[in-house]
């Protein structure tokens, strides 16, 4: 066998081994080592090449950016267990309830706010379903709408900063976490608006599916209601702005005063303060949060080690060149490449979670995207939008599993008047998956949705610099005394637009409307 025929076999083996159901971290490491032994036996690279693997593993464990993952996970776990979701859902439900679709609006808004402070899909879906699903059924909401909005509003946490997905993508793409956060604000707000628009249209044309709650059902009125809303929102907003602002992750903030790890540590401390503020900081909460953080962190590390083992051997047999050749030959230039990549990831998301996709697939795609002139912040946010669907795919979406489990529990305890059928959960998720795919298309064809909040780069005008130096040598000035060195630097378009304009493989992606 020639070496150029081996990368396709490795890639096919990668897809197969990820679909068999064995823990991907161990199966991927085994595949990489087996292929490495075969490659050494064929003389494609020397045995010393594999000696770089231990250094790669130690490099993973000493990566300061990835240290932010346990801190953000701990912050989300504490806030998930401190009852914040229950308080906010109760207050928002009473505030918007009398409006047609009001309970749906409240679930969407609370999902967005909780996504910015917890970052965990499982806890968010379970917490919101426990509170909102019995209320929505009691007041006549259609079962498929209720299950769909609860699952979709829980998965938006993958996109809203400070999402763990964005931290991982920033590490894999070699871009600042603050830039990834800024780029994600536009799509996350658009996602909320798309969900709200769907609810509005249902309330307008099929009001019996999303009826309003009778005003007499509200237990709070006036200032008492507003106080409860503000009590849940204001402390959360302070925590969000403190964490994101300190690391330059908010639009308009151009300077970071903390690393992502330091910001994550500050967020974890803030989560404990919020739990204490709600008088729910106790030993069971602390124990559950720490155990959950430990499990997620260990899973991430082992997946990273397995993916690094595979990628080292894959690059050794020139698999990166093979991937680049295959993807760069796609019709349509940048747009064709982006559509193909999103379809591929959409398919893989049926079987893999976002950590596996980010650590295994993204390192193979990112170099090709960079060489094609695609801004990697735009590319990463687009992938993040797509990976939302991994939690919503029927029948394998994890959010649907969580919803299935909590619905059965609520029915057994008598909180639900009737059993929620799996058919209602799966069919109810389809419109929301389609809305998430609509957002993917918007991000592909309108990159300004990502780049609008990014800082404009400053570049030196070399012609002006040369002219100034010549004028200094001759003792004159061609531009008058008002010429200043500051004019050498002019703001340019965001990196994605500049790089798109330079791409020769097709029409500029930033100009496609």
Coordinates of N, CA, C and O in Angstrom, one line a residue, residues 88-110 113 141 210-213 218 225-226 229 233:
X88 N -36.4 32.5 38.6 CA -36.5 33.3 37.4 C -37.7 32.8 36.5 O -38.5 33.7 36.0
X89 N -37.9 31.5 36.4 CA -39.1 31.0 35.6 C -40.4 31.4 36.3 O -41.3 31.8 35.6
X90 N -40.5 31.3 37.6 CA -41.7 31.7 38.2 C -42.0 33.2 38.0 O -43.2 33.5 37.7
X91 N -41.0 34.0 38.2 CA -41.2 35.5 38.0 C -41.6 35.8 36.6 O -42.5 36.6 36.3
X92 N -40.8 35.3 35.6 CA -41.0 35.6 34.2 C -42.4 35.0 33.8 O -43.1 35.6 32.9
X93 N -42.7 33.8 34.2 CA -44.0 33.2 33.9 C -45.2 34.1 34.3 O -46.2 34.2 33.6
X94 N -45.1 34.7 35.5 CA -46.2 35.5 36.0 C -46.2 36.9 35.2 O -47.2 37.5 35.1
X95 N -45.0 37.3 34.8 CA -44.9 38.6 34.1 C -45.5 38.5 32.7 O -46.2 39.4 32.3
X96 N -45.1 37.5 32.0 CA -45.5 37.3 30.6 C -46.7 36.4 30.4 O -47.3 36.3 29.3
X97 N -47.1 35.7 31.4 CA -48.1 34.7 31.3 C -49.4 35.1 30.7 O -50.0 34.4 29.8
X98 N -50.0 36.2 31.0 CA -51.3 36.6 30.5 C -51.3 36.9 28.9 O -52.3 36.8 28.3
X99 N -50.1 37.1 28.4 CA -50.0 37.3 26.9 C -50.1 35.9 26.2 O -49.6 34.9 26.7
X100 N -50.7 35.9 25.0 CA -50.7 34.6 24.3 C -49.2 34.2 24.0 O -48.4 35.0 23.4
X101 N -48.9 33.0 24.3 CA -47.5 32.5 24.1 C -46.6 33.1 25.2 O -45.4 32.9 25.1
X102 N -47.1 33.7 26.3 CA -46.3 34.3 27.3 C -45.4 33.3 28.0 O -44.3 33.7 28.3
X103 N -45.9 32.1 28.3 CA -45.1 31.1 29.0 C -43.9 30.7 28.0 O -42.8 30.4 28.5
X104 N -44.2 30.7 26.7 CA -43.1 30.4 25.8 C -42.0 31.5 25.8 O -40.8 31.2 25.8
X105 N -42.5 32.7 25.8 CA -41.5 33.9 25.8 C -40.7 33.8 27.1 O -39.5 34.0 27.1
X106 N -41.3 33.5 28.2 CA -40.6 33.4 29.5 C -39.5 32.3 29.5 O -38.4 32.5 30.0
X107 N -39.9 31.1 28.9 CA -38.9 30.1 28.8 C -37.7 30.5 27.9 O -36.6 30.2 28.3
X108 N -38.0 31.1 26.8 CA -36.9 31.5 25.9 C -36.0 32.6 26.6 O -34.8 32.5 26.5
X109 N -36.6 33.6 27.2 CA -35.8 34.6 27.9 C -35.0 34.0 29.0 O -33.8 34.3 29.2
X110 N -35.6 33.2 29.9 CA -34.9 32.6 31.0 C -33.8 31.6 30.5 O -32.7 31.6 31.0
X113 N -30.8 33.8 29.6 CA -30.1 34.4 30.7 C -29.4 33.2 31.4 O -28.2 33.4 31.8
X141 N -51.3 24.5 26.8 CA -50.3 24.7 25.8 C -50.2 23.3 25.0 O -50.3 22.3 25.6
X210 N -51.0 28.1 22.0 CA -50.2 28.8 23.0 C -51.1 29.9 23.8 O -50.9 31.1 23.6
X211 N -52.1 29.4 24.5 CA -53.0 30.4 25.1 C -52.4 31.2 26.3 O -51.4 30.8 26.8
X212 N -53.0 32.3 26.6 CA -52.5 33.1 27.7 C -53.0 32.5 29.0 O -54.0 31.8 29.1
X213 N -52.3 32.8 30.1 CA -52.6 32.4 31.4 C -53.6 33.4 32.0 O -53.4 34.6 31.9
X218 N -52.2 34.7 38.6 CA -51.0 35.3 39.1 C -51.0 35.5 40.6 O -52.0 36.0 41.1
X225 N -44.0 41.7 42.1 CA -43.6 40.9 40.9 C -42.4 41.4 40.3 O -41.4 40.6 40.0
X226 N -42.3 42.7 40.1 CA -41.0 43.3 39.5 C -39.8 43.0 40.4 O -38.7 42.8 39.9
X229 N -38.6 39.6 39.8 CA -37.9 39.5 38.6 C -36.5 40.1 38.7 O -35.5 39.5 38.2
X233 N -32.6 38.7 38.1 CA -31.9 39.1 36.9 C -30.7 40.0 37.2 O -29.6 39.8 36.7

